[in-house]
Coordinates of C-alpha atoms and ligand atoms in Angstrom, one line a residue:
X1 CA -111.3 162.2 -45.5
X2 CA -110.1 163.8 -42.2
X3 CA -113.0 166.1 -41.4
X4 CA -112.8 169.1 -39.1
X5 CA -109.0 169.3 -39.4
X6 CA -106.9 172.2 -40.7
X7 CA -103.3 171.4 -41.5
X8 CA -100.8 174.2 -41.8
X9 CA -97.4 173.7 -43.3
X10 CA -94.7 175.9 -41.9
X11 CA -92.1 175.7 -44.7
X12 CA -93.3 175.3 -48.3
X13 CA -90.4 173.6 -50.0
X14 CA -90.0 170.2 -51.7
X15 CA -91.1 168.1 -48.7
X16 CA -94.1 170.2 -47.9
X17 CA -95.2 170.0 -51.6
X18 CA -94.7 166.2 -51.7
X19 CA -96.9 165.7 -48.7
X20 CA -99.5 168.2 -49.8
X21 CA -99.6 166.6 -53.3
X22 CA -100.0 163.2 -51.8
X23 CA -102.7 164.1 -49.3
X24 CA -104.8 165.9 -52.0
X25 CA -104.5 163.2 -54.6
X26 CA -105.6 160.6 -52.0
X27 CA -108.4 163.0 -51.0
X28 CA -107.6 162.7 -47.3
X29 CA -107.9 166.5 -47.1
X30 CA -109.6 169.0 -49.3
X31 CA -107.5 171.9 -50.5
X32 CA -109.4 174.4 -48.2
X33 CA -108.2 172.3 -45.2
X34 CA -104.6 173.1 -46.0
X35 CA -102.5 176.2 -45.5
X36 CA -98.9 176.7 -46.4
X37 CA -96.6 179.5 -45.2
X38 CA -92.9 180.2 -45.7
X39 CA -90.3 182.7 -44.8
X40 CA -90.1 185.1 -47.8
X41 CA -90.6 183.5 -51.2
X42 CA -94.0 184.8 -52.3
X43 CA -93.8 183.3 -55.8
X44 CA -93.5 179.8 -54.2
X45 CA -96.7 180.4 -52.2
X46 CA -98.4 181.6 -55.4
X47 CA -97.3 178.5 -57.2
X48 CA -98.6 176.2 -54.5
X49 CA -102.0 177.9 -54.4
X50 CA -102.3 177.9 -58.2
X51 CA -101.1 174.3 -58.5
X52 CA -103.1 172.7 -55.6
X53 CA -105.8 175.2 -54.7
X54 CA -104.6 175.4 -51.1
X55 CA -104.5 178.5 -48.9
X56 CA -101.2 180.3 -48.7
X57 CA -100.1 183.3 -46.6
X58 CA -97.0 185.0 -45.5
X59 CA -98.6 185.6 -42.2
X60 CA -97.2 182.7 -40.2
X61 CA -99.0 183.4 -37.0
X62 CA -102.4 183.5 -38.8
X63 CA -101.6 180.3 -40.6
X64 CA -100.7 178.5 -37.5
X65 CA -103.4 180.0 -35.4
X66 CA -106.2 178.4 -37.5
X67 CA -104.6 174.9 -37.6
X68 CA -105.2 171.8 -35.4
X69 CA -102.2 170.2 -37.0
X70 CA -99.0 172.1 -37.8
X71 CA -96.4 170.4 -40.0
X72 CA -93.0 171.8 -39.5
X73 CA -91.1 171.5 -42.8
X74 CA -88.2 174.0 -42.7
X75 CA -84.6 173.0 -42.9
X76 CA -83.0 171.9 -39.7
X77 CA -80.9 175.0 -39.5
X78 CA -84.0 177.2 -39.5
X79 CA -85.8 175.3 -36.6
X80 CA -85.1 177.9 -33.9
X81 CA -86.2 180.8 -36.1
X82 CA -89.3 179.0 -37.4
X83 CA -90.5 178.0 -34.0
X84 CA -89.8 181.4 -32.5
X85 CA -91.9 183.0 -35.3
X86 CA -94.9 180.9 -34.4
X87 CA -94.3 180.2 -30.7
X88 CA -96.9 182.8 -29.4
X89 CA -99.8 181.1 -31.3
X90 CA -98.8 177.5 -30.8
X91 CA -101.3 175.9 -28.4
X92 CA -101.2 172.7 -26.4
X93 CA -104.4 171.6 -28.1
X94 CA -102.6 171.5 -31.5
X95 CA -100.5 168.7 -32.8
X96 CA -97.0 169.6 -34.1
X97 CA -95.6 167.2 -36.7
X98 CA -92.0 167.6 -37.6
X99 CA -90.4 166.3 -40.8
X100 CA -86.9 167.7 -39.9
X101 CA -83.9 165.5 -40.2
X102 CA -81.9 165.1 -37.1
X103 CA -83.9 167.4 -34.8
X104 CA -85.2 165.6 -31.6
X105 CA -88.7 165.9 -30.2
X106 CA -87.1 167.0 -26.9
X107 CA -85.3 169.9 -28.6
X108 CA -88.5 171.0 -30.5
X109 CA -90.3 170.8 -27.2
X110 CA -87.8 173.0 -25.5
X111 CA -88.1 175.6 -28.3
X112 CA -91.9 175.6 -28.1
X113 CA -91.8 176.2 -24.3
X114 CA -95.1 174.4 -24.1
X115 CA -96.4 170.9 -23.4
X116 CA -97.5 170.6 -27.0
X117 CA -97.8 167.1 -28.5
X118 CA -95.1 166.5 -31.1
X119 CA -94.7 163.7 -33.6
X120 CA -91.3 163.4 -35.3
X121 CA -91.5 161.9 -38.7
X122 CA -89.1 161.0 -41.5
X123 CA -91.0 160.7 -44.8
X124 CA -89.6 160.9 -48.3
X125 CA -90.5 162.7 -51.5
X126 CA -92.3 159.6 -52.9
X127 CA -95.2 161.0 -50.7
X128 CA -96.2 163.0 -53.8
X129 CA -97.2 159.8 -55.5
X130 CA -98.7 158.1 -52.4
X131 CA -95.6 155.9 -51.9
X132 CA -93.5 157.5 -49.1
X133 CA -91.8 155.2 -46.6
X134 CA -92.4 157.2 -43.4
X135 CA -91.1 156.4 -40.0
X136 CA -92.4 158.2 -36.9
X137 CA -92.0 158.5 -33.2
X138 CA -94.1 160.3 -30.6
X139 CA -92.7 163.0 -28.3
X140 CA -93.3 163.1 -24.5
X141 CA -96.7 164.8 -24.7
X142 CA -98.2 163.1 -27.7
X143 CA -101.2 160.9 -26.9
X144 CA -102.2 157.6 -28.6
X145 CA -104.8 159.7 -30.5
X146 CA -102.1 162.1 -31.7
X147 CA -100.0 159.2 -33.0
X148 CA -103.1 157.7 -34.6
X149 CA -104.0 160.9 -36.4
X150 CA -100.4 161.3 -37.6
X151 CA -100.3 157.6 -38.8
X152 CA -103.5 158.1 -40.7
X153 CA -102.2 161.3 -42.4
X154 CA -99.0 159.5 -43.5
X155 CA -100.7 156.2 -44.3
X156 CA -102.6 158.1 -47.0
X157 CA -99.3 158.9 -48.7
X158 CA -97.5 155.6 -48.2
X159 CA -96.4 153.2 -45.5
X160 CA -95.8 154.1 -41.8
X161 CA -93.4 152.5 -39.5
X162 CA -93.6 153.6 -35.8
X163 CA -90.3 153.1 -33.9
X164 CA -88.3 154.6 -31.1
X165 CA -86.7 158.0 -31.6
X166 CA -83.1 156.6 -31.4
X167 CA -83.6 155.0 -34.8
X168 CA -84.8 158.1 -36.6
X169 CA -81.3 159.2 -37.8
X170 CA -80.7 155.7 -39.3
X171 CA -84.1 156.0 -41.1
X172 CA -83.1 159.4 -42.4
X173 CA -80.0 158.1 -44.0
X174 CA -81.8 155.0 -45.4
X175 CA -85.2 156.0 -46.6
X176 CA -85.4 159.7 -46.1
X177 CA -82.5 160.2 -48.5
X178 CA -83.2 156.9 -50.2
X179 CA -85.0 158.1 -53.3
X180 CA -82.0 160.3 -54.2
X181 CA -79.8 157.2 -54.3
X182 CA -82.2 155.5 -56.6
X183 CA -82.4 158.5 -58.9
X184 CA -78.6 158.7 -59.0
X185 CA -78.4 155.1 -60.1
X186 CA -81.1 155.7 -62.7
X187 CA -79.1 158.6 -64.0
X188 CA -76.1 156.3 -64.6
X189 CA -78.5 153.8 -66.3
X190 CA -79.8 156.6 -68.6
X191 CA -76.3 157.7 -69.5
X192 CA -75.2 154.1 -70.3
X193 CA -78.4 153.6 -72.4
X194 CA -77.6 156.7 -74.4
X195 CA -74.0 155.7 -74.9
X196 CA -75.1 152.2 -76.2
X197 CA -77.7 153.4 -78.7
X198 CA -81.1 153.5 -77.0
X199 CA -83.5 156.5 -77.4
X200 CA -84.3 158.4 -74.3
X201 CA -87.9 157.3 -74.2
X202 CA -87.1 153.7 -74.9
X203 CA -84.6 153.7 -72.1
X204 CA -87.0 155.4 -69.7
X205 CA -89.7 152.8 -70.2
X206 CA -87.3 150.0 -69.7
X207 CA -85.6 151.5 -66.6
X208 CA -88.9 152.3 -64.9
X209 CA -90.3 148.9 -65.4
X210 CA -87.1 147.3 -64.3
X211 CA -87.2 149.2 -61.0
X212 CA -90.9 148.5 -60.5
X213 CA -90.4 144.8 -61.2
X214 CA -87.4 144.5 -58.9
X215 CA -89.3 146.3 -56.1
X216 CA -92.4 144.1 -56.6
X217 CA -90.2 141.0 -56.6
X218 CA -88.6 142.1 -53.3
X219 CA -92.0 142.6 -51.9
X220 CA -93.3 139.1 -52.9
X221 CA -90.4 136.8 -52.0
X222 CA -88.6 135.5 -49.0
X223 CA -85.4 135.3 -51.0
X224 CA -82.6 137.6 -49.9
X225 CA -81.3 140.4 -52.2
X226 CA -78.2 138.4 -52.8
X227 CA -80.2 135.4 -53.9
X228 CA -82.2 137.6 -56.2
X229 CA -79.2 139.1 -58.0
X230 CA -77.6 135.6 -58.2
X231 CA -80.8 134.5 -60.0
X232 CA -80.1 137.1 -62.7
X233 CA -76.6 135.9 -63.3
X234 CA -76.0 133.2 -65.8
X235 CA -72.5 131.8 -65.5
X236 CA -70.2 133.6 -68.0
X237 CA -73.1 135.9 -68.9
X238 CA -73.7 139.6 -69.0
X239 CA -74.6 140.2 -65.4
X240 CA -71.5 138.5 -64.1
X241 CA -69.4 140.6 -66.4
X242 CA -71.2 143.7 -65.1
X243 CA -70.7 142.7 -61.5
X244 CA -66.9 142.3 -62.1
X245 CA -66.9 146.0 -62.9
X246 CA -69.2 147.0 -60.0
X247 CA -66.9 145.1 -57.6
X248 CA -63.7 146.6 -59.1
X249 CA -65.2 150.1 -58.5
X250 CA -66.3 149.2 -55.0
X251 CA -69.9 150.4 -55.8
X252 CA -71.6 148.4 -53.1
X253 CA -69.1 149.5 -50.5
X254 CA -69.5 153.1 -51.7
X255 CA -73.2 153.0 -51.3
X256 CA -73.0 151.5 -47.9
X257 CA -70.5 154.2 -46.8
X258 CA -72.8 156.9 -48.3
X259 CA -75.7 155.8 -46.2
X260 CA -73.6 155.6 -43.1
X261 CA -72.4 159.2 -43.8
X262 CA -76.0 160.3 -44.2
X263 CA -76.9 158.8 -40.9
X264 CA -74.0 160.6 -39.3
X265 CA -75.0 163.8 -40.9
X266 CA -78.5 163.5 -39.5
X267 CA -76.9 163.1 -36.0
X268 CA -74.8 166.1 -36.7
X269 CA -77.8 168.2 -37.7
X270 CA -79.3 167.5 -34.3
X271 CA -76.2 168.6 -32.5
X272 CA -75.4 171.6 -34.7
X273 CA -78.9 173.0 -34.4
X274 CA -78.2 173.6 -30.7
X275 CA -75.0 175.6 -31.4
X276 CA -74.9 179.2 -32.7
X277 CA -72.5 178.2 -35.5
X278 CA -75.1 175.8 -37.2
X279 CA -75.1 175.9 -41.0
Ligands
NDP301 N1 -86.5 166.9 -49.3 C1 -86.6 165.7 -48.8 O1 -86.5 164.7 -49.6 C2 -86.9 165.5 -47.4 C3 -86.8 166.5 -46.5 N2 -87.0 166.3 -45.2 C4 -86.9 167.4 -44.2 O2 -87.9 168.4 -44.6 C5 -87.4 169.6 -44.3 C6 -87.6 170.6 -45.4 O3 -86.8 170.1 -46.5 P1 -87.1 170.6 -48.0 O4 -88.5 170.7 -48.2 O5 -86.2 169.8 -48.8 O6 -86.4 172.1 -47.9 P2 -86.7 173.4 -48.8 O7 -85.5 174.2 -48.7 O8 -87.2 173.0 -50.1 O9 -87.9 174.1 -48.0 C7 -87.7 174.8 -46.8 C8 -88.9 175.8 -46.6 O10 -88.8 176.3 -45.3 C9 -89.2 177.7 -45.4 N3 -88.7 178.5 -44.3 C10 -87.4 178.8 -43.9 N4 -87.4 179.5 -42.8 C11 -88.7 179.6 -42.4 C12 -89.3 180.2 -41.3 N5 -88.7 180.9 -40.3 N6 -90.7 180.1 -41.2 C13 -91.4 179.5 -42.1 N7 -90.8 178.9 -43.2 C14 -89.5 179.0 -43.3 C15 -88.6 178.1 -46.7 O11 -89.2 179.4 -47.1 P3 -88.4 180.5 -48.0 O12 -88.1 179.8 -49.3 O13 -89.3 181.6 -48.1 O14 -87.1 180.8 -47.2 C16 -88.9 176.9 -47.6 O15 -90.3 177.1 -48.0 C17 -86.0 169.5 -43.8 O16 -85.9 169.7 -42.4 C18 -85.6 168.1 -44.2 O17 -84.7 167.5 -43.3 C19 -87.4 165.1 -44.7 C20 -87.5 164.0 -45.6 C21 -87.2 164.1 -46.9
LIG302 O1 -81.1 165.8 -47.5 C1 -81.7 166.1 -46.4 O2 -81.1 166.6 -45.5 C2 -83.2 165.7 -46.3 C3 -83.4 164.7 -45.2 C4 -83.7 163.4 -45.8 C5 -83.8 163.7 -47.3 N1 -83.6 165.0 -47.5

């Protein structure tokens, strides 16, 4: 439990909820140590306070004023507006943790107009079940202590990799968006299972255990992913037949290109946030 901390989430969407859910279920923070605020959607704040017992308020300045840690969790296109709304109450004794794709610590620093410590992170929605793969990097004014506190917050909800800021866009395309790629593949598996006669619940159990087993196997072996899928293939068998179809549709190439596009998009978000035409 992190005592004597109050963490305020500026932005109360999917990512904020995933982190809040994870922190509470790991009991790193008590509900009364957390406040969430957003721009306008009052029902969302009511839902979060009912669901998690946390404090919520539409008064952004009050929410930020009482925090020692502020987690910025708005969309990249709202970064200027969100920081401008809270700039007057942000203090150099607070720690600002950003989860925004593409937005650099230098840019956030500039918007804050203060030497506030900033940690840029890229978690993913598996935070909600304590299994985020989070990468983080410290900004210019972040101390070792600020980094350590941020690491312990995110370690409570998964793994933490600390690396240089230049790699954060690559991380965003890989593991920030990563859960979505997996769910997309699962959707195809579900559809195929339905088409070939399995009940929804039967398929669900089998798919989840298959993903879990493959993930655990990857964790516990020195073998490459190629060696692992070759292990599954019997000559002339079902997997080989399946791979012929995957190859003919360029599935692996498509996934690789998709991740590269996501990385590029993260870079673009960083650039477009600095122009008035950002979307
Ligand atoms: N979703 C994901 O898997 C991941 C997301 N991220 C990053 O997290 C950030 C949030 O994403 P996500 O949660 O999906 O987005 P959502 O759209 O779900 O949530 C955005 C939140 O920001 C609020 N907001 C908008 N403007 C302001 C403002 N001026 N002041 C305060 N709050 C404001 C919105 O409030 P209202 O509804 O009232 O407008 C909403 O609660 C993004 O920057 C994204 O890059 C990072 C890793 C993974
Ligand atoms: O789609 C997005 O932009 C965010 C960043 C990583 C995951 N979701």
